[in-house]
XYZ file of C-alpha atoms in Angstrom:
357
model
C 45.248 33.058 50.969
C 43.172 36.219 50.990
C 44.360 39.283 52.885
C 42.064 39.521 55.758
C 42.862 43.227 56.276
C 40.982 43.898 53.018
C 37.883 42.564 54.011
C 34.963 44.925 54.535
C 34.722 46.270 58.129
C 31.840 47.617 60.170
C 31.414 51.142 60.045
C 31.136 51.649 63.770
C 34.564 49.769 64.162
C 36.344 52.277 61.818
C 38.907 54.524 63.089
C 37.888 57.866 63.394
C 40.014 59.183 60.556
C 37.856 57.048 58.361
C 34.268 58.156 59.279
C 32.390 61.059 58.347
C 29.931 63.032 60.761
C 26.579 63.063 59.093
C 25.576 66.710 58.600
C 21.632 66.497 58.075
C 19.684 67.650 60.649
C 22.550 68.939 62.617
C 22.385 72.527 63.933
C 24.883 75.011 62.745
C 25.895 76.468 66.046
C 23.714 74.760 68.633
C 24.700 71.283 70.109
C 21.829 69.070 68.655
C 20.780 66.987 65.750
C 17.349 66.127 64.628
C 16.416 62.462 63.260
C 13.663 63.469 61.058
C 13.619 67.361 60.308
C 9.881 68.577 59.920
C 8.474 65.054 60.987
C 6.239 64.650 63.712
C 8.273 61.540 64.347
C 11.463 63.789 64.770
C 13.744 63.270 67.641
C 16.251 65.755 68.981
C 19.749 64.446 70.415
C 22.880 65.994 71.350
C 25.711 66.162 68.861
C 28.234 68.461 67.773
C 27.289 71.752 66.093
C 27.421 71.947 62.516
C 30.221 74.379 62.464
C 32.577 72.225 64.399
C 31.388 68.745 62.397
C 31.995 70.364 59.130
C 35.662 71.075 60.315
C 35.976 67.533 61.586
C 34.848 66.186 58.255
C 37.604 68.307 56.384
C 40.318 67.023 58.799
C 39.394 63.348 58.192
C 38.684 63.704 54.357
C 42.132 62.853 53.326
C 41.807 59.670 55.292
C 38.524 58.803 54.169
C 39.577 59.433 50.464
C 42.795 57.195 51.184
C 40.837 54.207 52.662
C 38.002 54.017 50.314
C 35.971 53.422 53.386
C 33.278 55.932 52.850
C 31.369 54.699 49.718
C 29.644 58.110 49.628
C 32.694 60.020 49.152
C 31.963 62.904 46.811
C 35.430 64.452 45.860
C 34.059 67.785 44.840
C 32.237 68.550 47.894
C 34.720 67.276 50.172
C 37.162 69.491 48.432
C 35.002 72.598 48.652
C 34.399 71.798 52.251
C 38.390 71.226 53.073
C 39.273 74.609 51.148
C 36.422 76.729 53.131
C 37.367 75.275 56.416
C 41.246 75.614 56.192
C 41.941 78.242 53.897
C 39.120 80.319 54.029
C 39.456 81.857 57.488
C 38.749 78.727 59.493
C 35.599 76.723 60.238
C 33.271 79.877 61.094
C 34.193 81.172 57.600
C 33.101 77.584 56.164
C 29.566 78.095 57.561
C 29.105 81.988 57.264
C 30.412 82.037 53.776
C 29.555 78.844 52.180
C 30.269 78.511 48.202
C 27.731 79.754 45.771
C 24.705 77.326 45.317
C 25.592 74.665 42.561
C 29.190 76.040 42.172
C 30.638 72.863 41.930
C 27.670 71.405 40.026
C 24.137 70.490 40.705
C 22.850 67.716 43.077
C 19.446 66.530 41.759
C 17.017 63.999 43.208
C 15.062 60.952 41.782
C 12.301 59.218 43.674
C 11.946 55.606 42.509
C 10.128 52.474 43.559
C 13.447 50.702 42.539
C 16.624 49.724 44.254
C 19.259 49.748 41.702
C 21.748 46.861 41.957
C 25.357 47.492 42.501
C 27.753 47.876 39.476
C 31.625 47.739 38.872
C 31.376 51.422 38.861
C 29.220 52.392 41.335
C 28.093 50.339 44.386
C 24.794 52.351 44.529
C 23.899 51.436 41.094
C 23.685 53.131 37.644
C 20.950 54.378 35.343
C 19.574 51.777 32.672
C 18.156 52.958 29.565
C 15.751 49.753 29.333
C 14.278 50.783 32.612
C 12.891 54.235 31.421
C 9.443 54.322 31.576
C 8.823 51.898 34.716
C 8.211 54.926 36.944
C 5.784 57.420 36.294
C 5.925 56.329 32.803
C 4.468 59.536 31.164
C 7.517 61.106 29.637
C 5.747 64.348 28.900
C 8.729 66.165 28.604
C 11.036 63.979 26.761
C 12.015 60.411 26.579
C 14.598 59.862 29.297
C 15.726 59.868 32.856
C 14.026 62.153 35.168
C 15.174 64.000 38.208
C 14.338 66.994 40.321
C 16.030 69.801 41.768
C 13.511 69.945 44.591
C 14.290 67.008 47.212
C 10.998 67.299 48.382
C 9.299 66.784 44.866
C 11.362 63.663 44.476
C 10.119 62.458 47.684
C 6.805 62.627 46.570
C 7.444 60.630 43.739
C 9.089 58.003 45.814
C 6.157 57.887 47.952
C 3.610 57.630 45.040
C 5.062 55.594 42.537
C 6.262 52.828 45.527
C 2.655 52.806 46.492
C 1.389 51.583 43.194
C 0.108 47.883 42.938
C 2.567 47.072 40.244
C 5.614 48.425 42.289
C 8.164 46.266 43.623
C 7.417 44.448 47.146
C 10.685 45.549 48.693
C 10.414 47.750 52.151
C 12.889 50.060 53.387
C 13.799 51.626 56.733
C 16.266 54.126 56.592
C 17.584 52.949 53.313
C 17.937 49.210 54.464
C 15.725 46.519 53.015
C 13.350 44.815 55.727
C 13.621 41.329 54.146
C 11.325 39.529 56.657
C 8.778 41.908 56.002
C 8.978 42.283 52.401
C 9.153 38.567 51.548
C 6.045 37.751 53.281
C 3.565 40.493 51.746
C 3.230 38.698 48.626
C -0.390 40.191 47.834
C 0.352 43.530 46.331
C -3.110 45.355 47.372
C -2.585 44.387 50.870
C 0.886 45.294 50.397
C 0.234 48.678 49.144
C -2.659 49.671 51.582
C -0.577 48.478 54.829
C 2.279 50.911 53.564
C -0.153 53.464 53.510
C -1.644 52.876 56.908
C 2.157 52.676 58.357
C 2.801 55.948 57.026
C -0.614 57.566 58.442
C -0.078 56.578 61.987
C -1.126 59.731 64.116
C 1.650 61.267 65.993
C 1.952 60.439 69.853
C 0.773 56.843 69.676
C 2.692 54.236 71.866
C 4.069 51.052 70.393
C 0.590 48.900 71.420
C -1.237 52.056 69.802
C 0.374 51.777 66.539
C 0.054 48.363 66.149
C -3.425 48.065 66.991
C -4.186 51.366 64.561
C -2.593 49.535 61.494
C -3.779 46.111 62.005
C -7.233 46.942 62.452
C -6.890 49.225 59.463
C -5.750 46.132 57.360
C -8.247 43.856 58.852
C -11.067 46.270 58.134
C -10.204 46.608 54.126
C -8.951 42.747 54.047
C -10.934 40.669 56.648
C -9.658 37.562 54.894
C -5.956 38.535 55.154
C -3.880 35.714 56.876
C -3.253 36.025 60.649
C 0.660 35.842 59.751
C 0.268 38.973 57.674
C -1.358 40.891 60.501
C 1.718 39.876 62.649
C 3.937 41.198 60.180
C 1.915 44.628 59.874
C 1.885 44.774 63.702
C 5.655 44.342 63.997
C 6.325 46.695 61.335
C 4.226 49.441 63.308
C 6.098 48.887 66.554
C 9.207 48.828 64.768
C 8.452 52.751 63.665
C 7.884 53.579 67.417
C 10.983 51.739 68.588
C 13.485 53.535 66.152
C 11.709 56.731 65.861
C 11.637 56.444 62.000
C 9.585 55.711 58.997
C 9.264 52.609 57.036
C 9.516 53.778 53.700
C 8.969 51.976 50.329
C 11.231 52.620 47.435
C 14.522 54.959 47.386
C 15.533 58.668 46.960
C 18.497 58.954 44.709
C 21.194 61.795 45.153
C 22.539 62.363 41.615
C 25.604 64.592 40.577
C 24.671 66.458 37.358
C 27.464 68.578 36.305
C 26.912 71.998 35.093
C 28.698 71.429 31.674
C 26.004 68.771 30.706
C 23.166 71.010 32.253
C 24.260 73.948 29.961
C 23.912 71.628 26.767
C 20.202 70.864 27.596
C 17.040 72.378 25.699
C 15.449 74.833 28.128
C 11.694 74.057 27.992
C 10.835 77.417 29.093
C 12.933 79.981 27.129
C 13.003 80.853 23.253
C 15.336 79.423 20.820
C 16.782 83.046 20.429
C 18.044 82.672 24.170
C 19.690 79.191 23.535
C 22.471 79.905 21.278
C 23.587 76.367 21.850
C 20.711 74.932 20.564
C 20.725 76.719 17.445
C 24.179 75.879 16.958
C 23.805 72.322 17.484
C 20.865 71.853 14.602
C 22.934 73.550 12.289
C 23.188 71.248 9.169
C 20.543 68.820 10.644
C 17.005 68.383 9.680
C 16.011 70.582 12.628
C 18.139 73.483 10.880
C 14.568 75.229 9.785
C 13.865 76.044 13.458
C 16.997 78.132 13.506
C 15.239 80.882 11.068
C 12.187 81.129 13.594
C 14.343 81.135 16.716
C 11.322 83.218 18.591
C 9.916 79.716 18.916
C 9.863 78.618 22.487
C 11.722 75.365 23.647
C 8.474 73.801 24.698
C 7.224 74.252 21.122
C 10.408 72.822 19.403
C 10.274 70.109 21.655
C 6.832 69.256 20.980
C 7.121 69.476 17.167
C 10.265 67.646 17.220
C 8.486 64.906 19.095
C 11.011 64.532 22.086
C 8.587 62.209 23.765
C 9.533 59.320 21.525
C 12.740 57.538 21.776
C 13.825 57.734 17.888
C 13.755 61.853 18.365
C 15.073 61.956 21.567
C 18.306 59.973 20.185
C 18.590 62.241 17.393
C 18.707 65.201 19.453
C 21.488 63.503 21.880
C 23.393 62.915 18.657
C 23.544 66.443 17.805
C 25.096 67.429 21.132
C 22.038 68.275 23.066
C 22.089 66.398 26.575
C 18.528 66.504 27.487
C 15.759 68.825 28.499
C 15.413 71.447 31.568
C 12.075 72.523 32.675
C 10.469 74.389 35.400
C 8.566 72.224 38.109
C 4.987 72.687 38.692
C 5.925 74.855 42.082
C 7.864 77.274 39.712
C 6.184 77.466 36.576
C 3.632 80.404 37.492
C 6.480 82.635 38.688
C 8.449 81.687 35.817
C 11.524 81.088 37.737
C 12.734 78.912 40.620
C 13.650 75.007 40.661
C 13.940 73.107 37.782
C 13.274 69.259 36.571
C 15.419 67.490 34.174
C 15.224 64.855 31.426
C 18.740 63.248 30.483
C 18.295 61.497 27.301
C 19.247 57.988 26.806
C 22.705 57.123 25.993
C 23.942 59.674 28.251
C 23.717 57.770 31.319
C 27.386 58.275 32.398
C 26.670 62.078 33.057
C 24.166 60.941 36.055
C 26.415 59.777 38.884
C 24.582 58.491 41.876
C 26.296 59.876 45.057
C 23.814 58.825 47.887
C 20.585 56.930 48.604
C 18.021 57.306 51.202
């Protein structure tokens, strides 16, 4: 007979020592929390200040680690919070003197139209080399899995890729799939247009106005759309008002990319002379001639090698080069700032998904 005590429990029914307080949108010293920071849909509610909530999470971390109730539990981040709160001068020190950025490794983001299926290793899913190219598909900076240091950039990919006619028809509200809605929208053209209309609802509208705004937009574009579809679009618009959130298509994945693997990447924006690990990696290989022209840029090396092609990316991976790092469009002009990353196929284990939004 199965032990009922091992059955999954509702998060709301978990004891206090098995629950983490969400930190996003929470003010450091003031008692409030924003639902959608920076959005016109944002609502502010009473909540413990971040300085107290962080200390509370440090206290509950052992219980959450032991019980396994918190699927998004990040041991490194929790250990840092616990150490700074308990051993660094108390909860004030943990907020006023946080750990240096990326001191425990870098969290990067990937916006995707897909929802990865759970696996034995990770309930949030894992990266699959066979899916490379099913996002934007350009692979201009190398053949592999793309991620961004800038969260807003990854969110833009999530929105843009998910609005394409060939994208999955699944819809999500705060990370939860809305099956009733997605299953009823079989026409991809109407589906994509309706999503854009939902996301473009002007601020300040009530439930009836939101429903009218979206249904009229869809009806003008698709006058022959079945009435059942109009009902579903109207229902979606009302749910946005009722839940003070947005219906989002696709997913934003938060990924732990360890510094030790980033250090082995080819830097697109630096000359090889400033990348001794690359010069050492290509010794004895067919790429060794580049070693004697070390003033060549990472970009020129990558293009001459042909990193956009799977076979060449695999050869570099076999030499110990884990992928490619390059400045994103917002940082390129200044020559510094946030980066994007390409992880070569075969290195999927170094990209651990730790959360999904």
